[in-house]
Coordinates of C-alpha atoms and ligand atoms in Angstrom, one line a residue:
Chain A
X1 CA 0.0 0.0 0.0
X2 CA 1.1 3.5 -0.7
X3 CA 1.4 6.2 1.9
X4 CA 0.2 9.0 -0.4
X5 CA -1.3 8.7 -3.8
X6 CA -2.3 11.5 -6.1
X7 CA -4.3 10.8 -9.2
X8 CA -4.5 13.3 -12.0
X9 CA -4.6 16.3 -9.6
X10 CA -5.4 19.7 -11.2
X11 CA -5.5 23.0 -9.5
X12 CA -5.9 26.3 -11.2
X13 CA -5.7 29.8 -9.8
X14 CA -7.4 32.0 -12.5
X15 CA -5.5 31.2 -15.7
X16 CA -2.5 29.7 -13.9
X17 CA -2.4 25.9 -13.7
X18 CA -0.5 25.7 -10.4
X19 CA -0.8 21.9 -10.5
X20 CA -1.3 20.4 -13.9
X21 CA -2.4 16.8 -13.9
X22 CA 0.0 15.4 -11.3
X23 CA 0.0 11.7 -10.4
X24 CA 2.3 10.4 -7.7
X25 CA 2.6 7.3 -5.6
X26 CA 4.7 7.8 -2.4
X27 CA 5.7 4.7 -0.5
X28 CA 5.5 4.0 3.2
X29 CA 8.4 5.5 5.2
X30 CA 9.9 7.1 2.2
X31 CA 11.8 10.4 2.2
X32 CA 10.2 11.9 -0.9
X33 CA 11.1 15.3 -2.2
X34 CA 9.3 17.7 -4.5
X35 CA 11.9 19.7 -6.3
X36 CA 11.5 22.5 -8.8
X37 CA 12.0 26.2 -9.4
X38 CA 10.0 28.9 -7.7
X39 CA 6.3 29.0 -8.7
X40 CA 6.3 25.4 -10.2
X41 CA 3.5 24.3 -7.9
X42 CA 5.3 22.5 -5.1
X43 CA 3.6 24.2 -2.2
X44 CA 0.2 23.9 -3.9
X45 CA 0.8 20.1 -4.3
X46 CA 1.7 19.8 -0.6
X47 CA -1.3 21.9 0.5
X48 CA -3.6 19.7 -1.6
X49 CA -2.2 16.6 0.3
X50 CA -2.8 18.4 3.6
X51 CA -6.3 19.4 2.6
X52 CA -5.5 23.1 2.9
X53 CA -6.2 23.5 -0.8
X54 CA -9.0 21.8 -2.7
X55 CA -8.0 20.3 -6.1
X56 CA -10.2 21.2 -9.1
X57 CA -10.1 17.6 -10.1
X58 CA -8.3 14.4 -9.2
X59 CA -8.1 12.2 -6.2
X60 CA -6.0 12.2 -3.0
X61 CA -5.5 9.0 -1.2
X62 CA -3.8 8.4 2.2
X63 CA -3.0 4.8 2.9
X64 CA -5.4 3.7 0.2
X65 CA -8.3 5.8 1.5
X66 CA -9.8 8.5 -0.6
X67 CA -9.5 11.7 1.5
X68 CA -10.2 14.2 -1.3
X69 CA -13.2 15.5 0.7
X70 CA -11.9 14.9 4.2
X71 CA -11.0 18.2 6.0
X72 CA -7.5 18.9 7.1
X73 CA -7.9 18.2 10.8
X74 CA -9.2 14.7 10.2
X75 CA -6.4 13.6 7.9
X76 CA -3.8 12.8 10.6
X77 CA -1.0 14.5 8.8
X78 CA 1.8 16.6 10.2
X79 CA 3.1 19.8 8.5
X80 CA 6.1 22.0 8.9
X81 CA 5.5 25.4 7.3
X82 CA 8.1 27.5 5.5
X83 CA 7.8 30.2 8.1
X84 CA 7.2 27.6 10.8
X85 CA 3.9 29.2 12.0
X86 CA 4.7 28.5 15.6
X87 CA 2.0 29.7 18.0
X88 CA 3.4 33.0 19.4
X89 CA 1.3 33.0 22.5
X90 CA 2.4 29.6 23.7
X91 CA 5.7 28.3 25.0
X92 CA 7.6 25.4 23.6
X93 CA 5.7 22.8 25.6
X94 CA 2.3 24.2 24.7
X95 CA 3.2 24.4 21.1
X96 CA 4.3 20.8 20.9
X97 CA 1.4 19.6 23.1
X98 CA -1.2 21.3 20.9
X99 CA -1.9 18.4 18.6
X100 CA -2.1 15.9 21.5
X101 CA -4.6 18.2 23.3
X102 CA -6.7 18.3 20.2
X103 CA -6.7 14.5 20.2
X104 CA -7.8 14.5 23.8
X105 CA -4.8 12.6 25.0
X106 CA -4.6 12.3 28.8
X107 CA -2.5 15.0 30.6
X108 CA 0.2 12.5 31.9
X109 CA 0.6 10.9 28.5
X110 CA 0.9 14.4 26.8
X111 CA 3.8 15.2 29.2
X112 CA 5.6 12.0 28.5
X113 CA 5.2 12.2 24.7
X114 CA 6.3 15.9 24.5
X115 CA 9.3 15.1 26.6
X116 CA 10.2 12.1 24.4
X117 CA 9.8 14.0 21.1
X118 CA 11.8 17.0 22.5
X119 CA 14.6 14.5 23.2
X120 CA 14.5 13.3 19.6
X121 CA 14.9 16.9 18.2
X122 CA 17.5 17.6 20.9
X123 CA 15.5 20.3 22.8
X124 CA 15.2 18.7 26.2
X125 CA 14.8 21.2 29.0
X126 CA 13.5 24.0 26.7
X127 CA 9.8 23.3 27.5
X128 CA 9.2 26.6 29.3
X129 CA 10.9 28.8 26.7
X130 CA 8.9 31.3 24.8
X131 CA 9.1 31.1 21.0
X132 CA 10.9 34.4 20.6
X133 CA 13.6 33.2 23.0
X134 CA 14.8 30.5 20.6
X135 CA 17.3 30.7 17.8
X136 CA 16.2 30.0 14.2
X137 CA 17.5 26.4 14.3
X138 CA 15.7 25.8 17.6
X139 CA 12.4 27.1 16.3
X140 CA 12.9 24.9 13.4
X141 CA 13.1 21.9 15.7
X142 CA 10.1 23.0 17.7
X143 CA 8.1 23.1 14.5
X144 CA 9.3 19.6 13.7
X145 CA 8.6 18.2 17.1
X146 CA 5.1 19.8 17.1
X147 CA 4.3 18.1 13.8
X148 CA 5.9 14.7 14.8
X149 CA 4.5 14.3 18.3
X150 CA 1.1 13.2 17.1
X151 CA 2.7 10.4 15.1
X152 CA 1.2 11.5 11.8
X153 CA 1.1 8.9 9.0
X154 CA 2.8 11.4 6.7
X155 CA 4.8 14.5 7.5
X156 CA 4.7 17.4 5.0
X157 CA 7.6 19.8 5.0
X158 CA 7.5 23.0 3.0
X159 CA 11.1 24.4 2.5
X160 CA 11.6 24.1 6.3
X161 CA 15.3 25.0 6.1
X162 CA 14.8 28.0 3.8
X163 CA 15.2 30.6 6.5
X164 CA 18.4 29.1 8.1
X165 CA 21.9 30.0 7.2
X166 CA 24.2 27.6 5.4
X167 CA 25.9 26.0 8.4
X168 CA 22.8 25.2 10.4
X169 CA 21.1 24.1 7.2
X170 CA 23.7 21.5 6.5
X171 CA 23.5 20.3 10.0
X172 CA 19.7 20.1 9.9
X173 CA 19.8 18.2 6.6
X174 CA 21.6 15.4 8.4
X175 CA 19.4 15.7 11.4
X176 CA 16.2 15.5 9.4
X177 CA 17.3 12.4 7.7
X178 CA 18.2 10.8 11.0
X179 CA 14.9 11.8 12.6
X180 CA 13.1 10.4 9.7
X181 CA 14.8 7.1 10.1
X182 CA 14.2 7.1 13.9
X183 CA 10.5 7.9 13.7
X184 CA 9.8 5.8 10.6
X185 CA 7.3 8.1 8.9
X186 CA 6.8 9.1 5.3
X187 CA 8.3 12.6 4.8
X188 CA 7.3 14.7 1.8
X189 CA 9.8 17.4 1.5
X190 CA 9.3 20.5 -0.7
X191 CA 12.4 22.4 -1.8
X192 CA 13.9 24.4 -4.6
X193 CA 17.3 23.5 -3.4
X194 CA 18.7 20.4 -5.2
X195 CA 21.4 19.8 -2.6
X196 CA 18.7 19.4 0.1
X197 CA 16.7 17.0 -2.1
X198 CA 19.8 15.0 -3.2
X199 CA 21.2 14.7 0.3
X200 CA 18.1 13.4 2.1
X201 CA 15.7 11.9 -0.4
X202 CA 15.0 8.3 -1.3
X203 CA 13.2 9.6 -4.3
X204 CA 12.8 13.0 -5.9
X205 CA 10.0 14.3 -8.1
X206 CA 11.0 17.2 -10.3
X207 CA 8.3 19.7 -11.2
X208 CA 8.1 22.5 -13.7
X209 CA 5.1 24.7 -14.5
X210 CA 2.8 22.5 -12.5
X211 CA 3.8 19.3 -14.3
X212 CA 5.9 16.4 -13.1
X213 CA 9.1 16.1 -15.1
X214 CA 10.6 13.0 -13.6
X215 CA 10.4 10.9 -10.5
X216 CA 13.4 8.8 -9.5
X217 CA 16.2 8.2 -7.0
X218 CA 18.8 11.0 -6.7
X219 CA 21.3 9.0 -8.8
X220 CA 18.7 8.3 -11.5
X221 CA 17.7 11.9 -11.9
X222 CA 21.3 12.9 -11.8
X223 CA 22.8 10.5 -14.3
X224 CA 19.7 9.5 -16.3
X225 CA 17.7 12.7 -16.8
X226 CA 14.6 12.2 -18.9
X227 CA 14.3 15.8 -20.1
X228 CA 16.6 18.6 -21.0
X229 CA 15.0 20.6 -18.2
X230 CA 15.9 17.9 -15.5
X231 CA 19.4 17.5 -17.0
X232 CA 20.2 21.2 -16.6
X233 CA 18.2 21.8 -13.4
X234 CA 20.0 19.0 -11.5
X235 CA 23.7 19.1 -10.9
X236 CA 26.1 21.9 -11.4
X237 CA 26.7 21.4 -15.1
X238 CA 26.0 19.1 -17.9
X239 CA 27.0 18.6 -21.5
X240 CA 24.0 18.4 -23.8
X241 CA 24.5 17.3 -27.4
X242 CA 21.5 17.5 -29.7
X243 CA 21.3 15.4 -32.7
X244 CA 19.7 12.5 -34.5
X245 CA 20.1 8.8 -33.5
X246 CA 20.5 6.1 -36.1
X247 CA 21.5 2.5 -35.2
X248 CA 23.2 3.5 -31.9
X249 CA 25.0 6.5 -33.5
X250 CA 24.3 10.1 -32.8
X251 CA 25.1 12.6 -35.5
X252 CA 25.2 16.3 -34.9
X253 CA 26.2 19.2 -37.0
X254 CA 28.4 20.7 -34.3
X255 CA 30.8 17.8 -34.1
X256 CA 32.6 16.5 -37.1
X257 CA 32.5 12.9 -35.9
X258 CA 29.7 10.5 -35.0
X259 CA 29.1 9.8 -31.3
X260 CA 28.4 6.3 -30.1
X261 CA 25.4 5.9 -27.8
X262 CA 23.6 3.2 -26.0
X263 CA 20.1 3.6 -27.4
X264 CA 18.2 1.1 -29.5
X265 CA 15.6 3.3 -30.9
X266 CA 16.1 5.6 -33.8
X267 CA 15.1 9.2 -33.3
X268 CA 15.2 12.2 -35.4
X269 CA 15.7 14.5 -32.5
X270 CA 17.3 13.6 -29.1
X271 CA 19.8 14.8 -26.6
X272 CA 22.8 13.1 -25.3
X273 CA 23.5 14.2 -21.7
X274 CA 27.0 13.6 -20.3
X275 CA 28.0 14.7 -16.8
X276 CA 31.3 16.6 -16.6
X277 CA 32.8 14.0 -14.2
X278 CA 32.1 11.2 -16.6
X279 CA 34.5 12.7 -19.2
X280 CA 38.2 11.9 -19.1
X281 CA 40.8 14.4 -20.2
X282 CA 44.4 13.7 -21.2
X283 CA 46.9 14.2 -24.0
X284 CA 46.4 10.7 -25.2
X285 CA 43.2 8.6 -24.5
X286 CA 42.6 5.0 -25.4
X287 CA 39.9 2.4 -24.9
X288 CA 37.0 4.9 -24.8
X289 CA 34.1 4.7 -27.2
X290 CA 34.0 8.5 -27.9
X291 CA 37.2 10.5 -28.1
X292 CA 37.3 14.1 -29.3
X293 CA 40.1 16.5 -29.9
X294 CA 39.9 19.9 -28.2
X295 CA 41.7 22.9 -26.8
X296 CA 41.6 23.9 -23.2
X297 CA 40.0 27.3 -22.9
X298 CA 39.5 27.7 -19.1
X299 CA 40.9 26.0 -16.0
X300 CA 39.0 26.7 -12.8
X301 CA 40.2 25.2 -9.5
X302 CA 37.1 24.4 -7.3
X303 CA 38.7 22.7 -4.4
X304 CA 37.9 19.0 -4.6
X305 CA 37.8 19.1 -8.4
X306 CA 39.0 21.1 -11.3
X307 CA 36.8 22.4 -14.0
X308 CA 38.1 22.5 -17.5
X309 CA 36.3 24.1 -20.4
X310 CA 37.4 22.4 -23.6
X311 CA 36.6 23.7 -27.0
X312 CA 35.7 21.1 -29.6
X313 CA 34.9 22.7 -32.9
X314 CA 32.1 25.2 -32.2
X315 CA 31.2 23.5 -28.9
X316 CA 32.6 23.9 -25.4
X317 CA 32.6 20.8 -23.1
X318 CA 32.7 21.1 -19.3
X319 CA 35.0 18.5 -17.8
X320 CA 35.5 17.9 -14.1
X321 CA 38.5 16.1 -12.9
X322 CA 39.3 15.1 -9.3
X323 CA 41.9 17.4 -7.7
X324 CA 44.1 14.5 -7.0
X325 CA 45.0 14.3 -10.7
X326 CA 46.7 17.7 -10.3
X327 CA 49.5 16.0 -8.4
X328 CA 50.4 14.2 -11.7
X329 CA 49.4 16.5 -14.4
X330 CA 47.5 19.7 -15.0
X331 CA 46.5 21.2 -18.3
X332 CA 47.0 24.8 -19.2
X333 CA 44.9 27.2 -21.2
X334 CA 45.6 26.7 -24.9
X335 CA 46.8 23.2 -24.6
X336 CA 45.7 20.5 -27.1
X337 CA 43.9 17.7 -25.3
X338 CA 41.7 14.7 -25.9
X339 CA 38.4 14.2 -24.1
X340 CA 36.4 11.0 -24.0
X341 CA 33.8 8.8 -22.4
X342 CA 32.2 5.4 -22.7
X343 CA 29.0 5.0 -24.7
X344 CA 27.0 3.5 -21.8
X345 CA 27.9 6.4 -19.5
X346 CA 25.9 9.1 -21.3
X347 CA 22.2 9.4 -21.0
X348 CA 19.8 9.8 -24.0
X349 CA 16.9 12.1 -23.5
X350 CA 14.2 10.8 -25.8
X351 CA 12.4 13.1 -28.2
X352 CA 9.5 13.5 -25.7
X353 CA 11.9 15.2 -23.3
X354 CA 13.5 17.5 -25.8
Chain B
X1 CA 22.2 71.0 14.1
X2 CA 22.3 72.3 17.7
X3 CA 20.2 75.3 16.8
X4 CA 17.4 73.3 15.3
X5 CA 17.4 71.0 18.3
X6 CA 16.9 74.0 20.7
X7 CA 14.3 75.5 18.4
X8 CA 12.4 72.2 18.3
X9 CA 12.5 71.9 22.0
X10 CA 11.1 75.3 22.7
X11 CA 8.5 74.7 20.1
X12 CA 7.6 71.4 21.7
X13 CA 7.3 73.0 25.1
X14 CA 4.9 75.6 23.7
X15 CA 2.8 73.0 22.1
X16 CA 2.5 71.2 25.4
X17 CA 1.6 74.4 27.3
X18 CA -1.0 75.1 24.7
X19 CA -2.4 71.6 25.0
X20 CA -2.3 71.1 28.7
X21 CA -2.5 74.6 30.3
X22 CA -6.3 74.6 30.4
X23 CA -6.4 71.2 32.1
X24 CA -3.7 72.1 34.5
X25 CA -5.5 75.3 35.6
X26 CA -8.7 73.4 36.0
X27 CA -7.1 70.7 38.1
X28 CA -5.3 73.3 40.3
X29 CA -8.4 75.2 40.9
X30 CA -10.4 72.1 41.8
X31 CA -8.2 72.1 45.0
X32 CA -8.8 75.8 45.7
X33 CA -10.4 76.8 49.0
X34 CA -12.0 79.9 47.7
X35 CA -14.9 79.9 45.3
X36 CA -13.4 82.4 43.0
X37 CA -11.3 81.5 40.0
X38 CA -9.1 84.5 40.4
X39 CA -6.8 83.6 43.2
X40 CA -5.6 80.4 44.8
X41 CA -6.1 80.9 48.5
X42 CA -5.5 77.6 50.1
X43 CA -5.5 73.9 49.4
X44 CA -8.8 72.1 50.1
X45 CA -10.6 69.0 49.2
X46 CA -14.0 70.4 50.0
X47 CA -15.2 70.5 46.4
X48 CA -14.4 66.8 46.1
X49 CA -16.3 66.2 49.2
X50 CA -19.2 68.1 47.8
X51 CA -19.3 66.0 44.6
X52 CA -18.7 62.7 46.2
X53 CA -21.5 63.1 48.6
X54 CA -23.8 64.0 45.8
X55 CA -25.8 60.9 44.7
X56 CA -26.5 62.3 41.3
X57 CA -22.7 62.1 40.5
X58 CA -22.6 58.4 41.6
X59 CA -25.6 57.5 39.5
X60 CA -24.1 59.3 36.5
X61 CA -20.8 57.5 37.0
X62 CA -22.6 54.2 37.3
X63 CA -24.6 54.9 34.1
X64 CA -21.4 55.9 32.2
X65 CA -19.6 52.7 33.3
X66 CA -22.4 50.3 32.4
X67 CA -23.2 52.0 29.1
X68 CA -19.5 52.0 28.3
X69 CA -19.3 48.3 29.1
X70 CA -22.2 47.3 27.0
X71 CA -21.1 49.5 24.1
X72 CA -17.6 48.0 24.3
X73 CA -18.9 44.4 24.2
X74 CA -21.2 45.1 21.3
X75 CA -18.5 47.1 19.4
X76 CA -15.9 44.3 19.9
X77 CA -18.2 41.5 18.6
X78 CA -19.4 43.5 15.6
X79 CA -16.1 45.1 14.9
X80 CA -14.3 41.7 15.0
X81 CA -16.8 40.2 12.5
X82 CA -16.5 43.2 10.3
X83 CA -12.7 43.1 10.4
X84 CA -12.7 39.4 9.7
X85 CA -15.0 39.9 6.8
X86 CA -13.0 42.6 5.1
X87 CA -9.6 40.9 5.7
X88 CA -10.5 37.3 4.9
X89 CA -13.2 37.2 2.3
X90 CA -13.6 38.8 -1.0
X91 CA -17.1 39.6 -2.0
X92 CA -19.0 42.1 -4.2
X93 CA -18.8 45.6 -2.8
X94 CA -16.0 44.9 -0.4
X95 CA -13.9 48.0 -1.3
X96 CA -17.0 50.1 -0.8
X97 CA -17.7 48.5 2.6
X98 CA -14.0 49.0 3.5
X99 CA -14.3 52.7 2.8
X100 CA -17.7 53.1 4.4
X101 CA -16.3 51.9 7.7
X102 CA -14.3 55.1 7.9
X103 CA -17.2 57.5 7.5
X104 CA -18.3 57.6 11.1
X105 CA -14.8 58.5 12.0
X106 CA -14.6 61.5 9.6
X107 CA -18.0 63.1 9.8
X108 CA -18.7 65.7 12.6
X109 CA -20.1 64.2 15.8
X110 CA -23.0 66.7 15.8
X111 CA -24.1 65.3 12.5
X112 CA -24.0 61.8 13.8
X113 CA -25.9 62.8 16.9
X114 CA -28.5 64.6 14.9
X115 CA -28.9 61.8 12.4
X116 CA -29.4 59.3 15.3
X117 CA -32.1 61.5 16.8
X118 CA -33.8 61.8 13.5
X119 CA -33.8 58.0 13.1
X120 CA -35.2 57.4 16.6
X121 CA -37.9 59.9 16.1
X122 CA -38.7 58.5 12.7
X123 CA -38.9 54.9 14.0
X124 CA -40.7 56.1 17.1
X125 CA -38.2 54.6 19.5
X126 CA -38.5 56.0 23.0
X127 CA -35.3 57.7 24.1
X128 CA -33.4 56.2 27.1
X129 CA -30.3 54.1 27.9
X130 CA -31.0 51.8 24.9
X131 CA -30.9 54.6 22.4
X132 CA -27.7 56.0 24.0
X133 CA -26.1 52.5 23.7
X134 CA -27.1 52.0 20.1
X135 CA -25.9 55.5 19.3
X136 CA -22.5 55.0 20.9
X137 CA -22.0 51.5 19.5
X138 CA -23.0 52.4 16.0
X139 CA -20.0 54.7 15.8
X140 CA -17.5 52.9 18.1
X141 CA -17.8 49.8 15.8
X142 CA -16.0 51.9 13.2
X143 CA -13.0 52.6 15.5
X144 CA -12.8 49.0 16.7
X145 CA -13.0 47.7 13.1
X146 CA -10.2 50.0 12.0
X147 CA -7.9 48.9 14.9
X148 CA -8.6 45.2 14.4
X149 CA -8.4 45.4 10.7
X150 CA -4.9 46.9 11.0
X151 CA -3.8 44.1 13.3
X152 CA -5.3 41.4 11.1
X153 CA -3.7 42.7 8.0
X154 CA -0.3 42.0 9.5
X155 CA -1.3 38.7 10.9
X156 CA 0.2 35.5 9.4
X157 CA -2.7 33.1 8.9
X158 CA -0.5 30.1 8.5
X159 CA -0.7 29.7 12.3
X160 CA -4.3 28.8 11.8
X161 CA -3.5 26.4 9.1
X162 CA -0.8 24.9 11.4
X163 CA -3.6 24.3 14.0
X164 CA -5.8 22.7 11.4
X165 CA -3.0 20.2 10.5
X166 CA -2.6 19.4 14.2
X167 CA -6.2 18.3 14.4
X168 CA -8.1 21.5 15.5
X169 CA -11.4 22.1 13.8
X170 CA -12.5 25.6 12.8
X171 CA -14.1 26.5 16.1
X172 CA -11.1 25.2 18.1
X173 CA -8.7 27.1 15.8
X174 CA -10.7 30.3 16.3
X175 CA -10.8 30.1 20.1
X176 CA -7.3 28.7 20.7
X177 CA -5.3 30.5 18.1
X178 CA -7.0 33.4 16.4
X179 CA -8.5 34.9 19.5
X180 CA -5.5 34.6 21.8
X181 CA -3.2 36.0 19.1
X182 CA -5.6 38.9 18.5
X183 CA -6.1 39.4 22.2
X184 CA -3.8 42.5 22.7
X185 CA -5.5 44.2 19.7
X186 CA -8.9 43.3 21.0
X187 CA -8.0 44.8 24.4
X188 CA -6.7 47.9 22.8
X189 CA -9.8 48.3 20.6
X190 CA -12.1 47.6 23.6
X191 CA -10.4 50.2 25.8
X192 CA -10.7 52.7 22.9
X193 CA -14.4 51.9 22.5
X194 CA -14.9 52.3 26.3
X195 CA -13.1 55.6 26.4
X196 CA -15.0 56.9 23.4
X197 CA -18.3 56.0 25.0
X198 CA -17.3 57.2 28.5
X199 CA -16.2 60.6 27.1
X200 CA -19.1 61.2 24.8
X201 CA -21.3 64.1 25.3
X202 CA -22.9 65.2 22.1
X203 CA -24.4 61.9 21.0
X204 CA -25.6 61.2 24.6
X205 CA -27.1 64.6 24.8
X206 CA -29.1 64.1 21.7
X207 CA -30.2 60.5 22.3
X208 CA -30.8 60.2 26.0
X209 CA -34.2 60.1 27.6
X210 CA -35.6 61.9 30.6
X211 CA -33.6 61.3 33.8
X212 CA -30.9 59.2 32.2
X213 CA -27.6 61.0 32.7
X214 CA -24.0 60.1 32.2
X215 CA -21.0 61.8 33.8
X216 CA -20.2 64.1 30.9
X217 CA -23.8 65.0 30.8
X218 CA -24.0 66.3 34.4
X219 CA -20.7 68.2 33.9
X220 CA -22.3 69.9 30.9
X221 CA -25.6 70.6 32.5
X222 CA -24.1 72.0 35.7
X223 CA -21.8 74.2 33.6
X224 CA -24.8 75.3 31.5
X225 CA -26.7 76.0 34.7
X226 CA -24.2 78.0 36.8
X227 CA -21.1 78.5 34.7
X228 CA -17.7 77.4 35.9
X229 CA -17.5 76.6 39.6
X230 CA -15.0 74.9 41.8
X231 CA -17.1 71.8 42.2
X232 CA -17.4 71.5 38.5
X233 CA -13.6 71.6 38.3
X234 CA -13.5 68.8 40.8
X235 CA -16.0 66.8 38.8
X236 CA -14.2 67.3 35.5
X237 CA -10.9 66.4 37.1
X238 CA -12.4 63.2 38.3
X239 CA -13.8 62.4 34.9
X240 CA -10.5 63.1 33.3
X241 CA -8.7 60.8 35.7
X242 CA -10.9 57.9 34.7
X243 CA -10.4 58.5 31.0
X244 CA -6.7 58.9 31.6
X245 CA -6.5 55.6 33.4
X246 CA -8.1 53.9 30.4
X247 CA -5.9 55.7 28.0
X248 CA -2.8 54.3 29.9
X249 CA -4.2 50.8 29.7
X250 CA -4.9 51.2 26.1
X251 CA -1.4 52.5 25.3
X252 CA 0.1 49.6 27.1
X253 CA -2.1 47.1 25.3
X254 CA -1.1 48.7 22.0
X255 CA 2.5 48.4 22.8
X256 CA 2.0 44.8 23.5
X257 CA 0.1 44.4 20.3
X258 CA 3.0 45.7 18.3
X259 CA 5.4 43.6 20.3
X260 CA 3.9 40.2 19.4
Ligands
LIG1 N1 -3.7 31.5 -3.5 C1 -3.2 31.7 -4.7 N2 -3.8 32.5 -5.6 C2 -3.4 32.7 -6.8 N3 -2.3 32.1 -7.4 C3 -1.6 31.3 -6.6 C4 -2.0 31.0 -5.2 N4 -1.2 30.1 -4.7 C5 -0.3 29.8 -5.7 N5 -0.6 30.5 -6.8 C6 0.2 30.4 -8.1 O1 0.3 29.1 -8.4 C7 1.6 28.8 -8.9 C8 2.3 27.8 -8.0 O2 2.5 28.3 -6.7 P1 3.2 27.5 -5.5 O3 3.2 28.3 -4.3 O4 2.7 26.1 -5.5 O5 4.7 27.4 -6.1 P2 6.0 26.9 -5.4 O6 6.5 25.8 -6.3 O7 5.7 26.5 -4.0 O8 7.0 28.1 -5.4 P3 8.0 28.6 -4.4 O9 9.3 27.8 -4.5 O10 8.3 30.1 -4.8 O11 7.4 28.5 -3.0 C9 2.4 30.1 -8.9 O12 2.3 30.6 -10.2 C10 1.6 31.0 -7.9 O13 1.6 32.3 -8.3
LIG2 MG1 6.4 27.3 -2.1

């Protein structure tokens, strides 16, 4: 059984289709991320799952049950809001206890459960603090504890780390994933930050203009993008080569030579997507399916890796090489080099994703 | 730089003298032994004794307080609903309604008073406490709405949504979240409504019935009867003190409201 299922959800605001025919199946105990640029409909999708927004059409199921017409407070979900929405007139204990009170849990049990969850989020002893006496990271964890203490069947998180600075954010990413493992609940995590999504998620759904682009594990969406949008949205850089495929060979006007690809179908228009770290660079290369001659145009030292920009005909390839290679050899601007990769290491974006 | 500061300070002092001199003189002479307003002869509390032993004053105070309380309650409930309506829902004619709320605040009080009287006569409603209350409330609602509306405009409604996701239904959300978060604003608006009602003379004068008098009304009628007199000074000082007290409460509530 799935934790959350969306069937053909559509939601319009005036002329804008905020969510355009989205279908998703999210598994039990999965850390699932909705990733996409600003305004692509992530929040709206999350709010539809929470029942805070009513879809124009489509079905929402929680644990197999149709909840499309069930009001929010009866859905047994938890939600962490982007701006946290902690109750300003209550202290930490009262904030966290609120959901249990609404469920008429006995007083003693409330105390125990609040104490236990505050331990999980590492806030023990903070019960009596007022909200404005907490740091951003602490407020974050109160919001998390408040949403988790009722043991919701699914936890919805809307860019919960957006307001934090980088250091705390990185720390919280690890924390969130640990907490998710400990409590064993489905997390649906909305973000426009691919690092967050890649770091924590079991699977990622990438959205654009209200539509789902691709759903897959972080490595799948990274190495096997199914559309040009996903290819360039995910990761730092990618080499996209447009051309036609005939019998496992991609021909393109840019490059004077045919490129070998692993793709059975013929296609008049497709992209080959090659990540920069897949490509080897050297003065001489052997044993690779595709080898091109080029000239180094740029060398950028980025710490753990070096970025080379290599001109091949009218094209520029981005190549990343591990910094360790610097110990042996580095290439200078203007130097003639060969770059190459194996045919099975590039991904073909089918014509539907062009 | 220095010169302008000095100039501003002198200017400010003058404004304060201009504002408060009449009141200060009145308060001082309410403690004057002699009946005359010309010279201060000796300190005395005899005028206060005179008014506090006068049952008419106590009845008027009682009337002012309970009318004020009822007016406050009515204005808060209606003002809250009004503010909720204009900040949360969109409906036909909302901008017009939004602007209409301000009209009682900007038109002259005498016009309000007269229009009330005309309506009561037209509808054949006997004048008395009820007509006074309706008169006060009808206009205080506007002030309450404006205060609450301002607070609600800056209020992040996601706390309500958070409560919903935690299992609270609409009613529980309203009473446990919306109301407590709005509480300082409601307090400020309530104190404002009370002060407005407590201080009101003109509307009360036009809409009250035989024998029903509030504190401002007996101040006015005794002034009209015998001109300024030391016991009138004492009575006014007393009335001012009460209003001042409420003003202090209100300012504190408003500070708290901004603090949240
Ligand atoms: N209440 C609303 N009324 C009108 N339009 C809305 C409303 N909520 C969202 N939209 C529109 O729907 C689209 C999707 O909005 P949504 O908030 O879901 O985006 P998002 O992916 O969460 O973006 P962000 O990363 O900026 O939060 C946007 O074009 C937005 O302007
Ligand atoms: Mg959003």
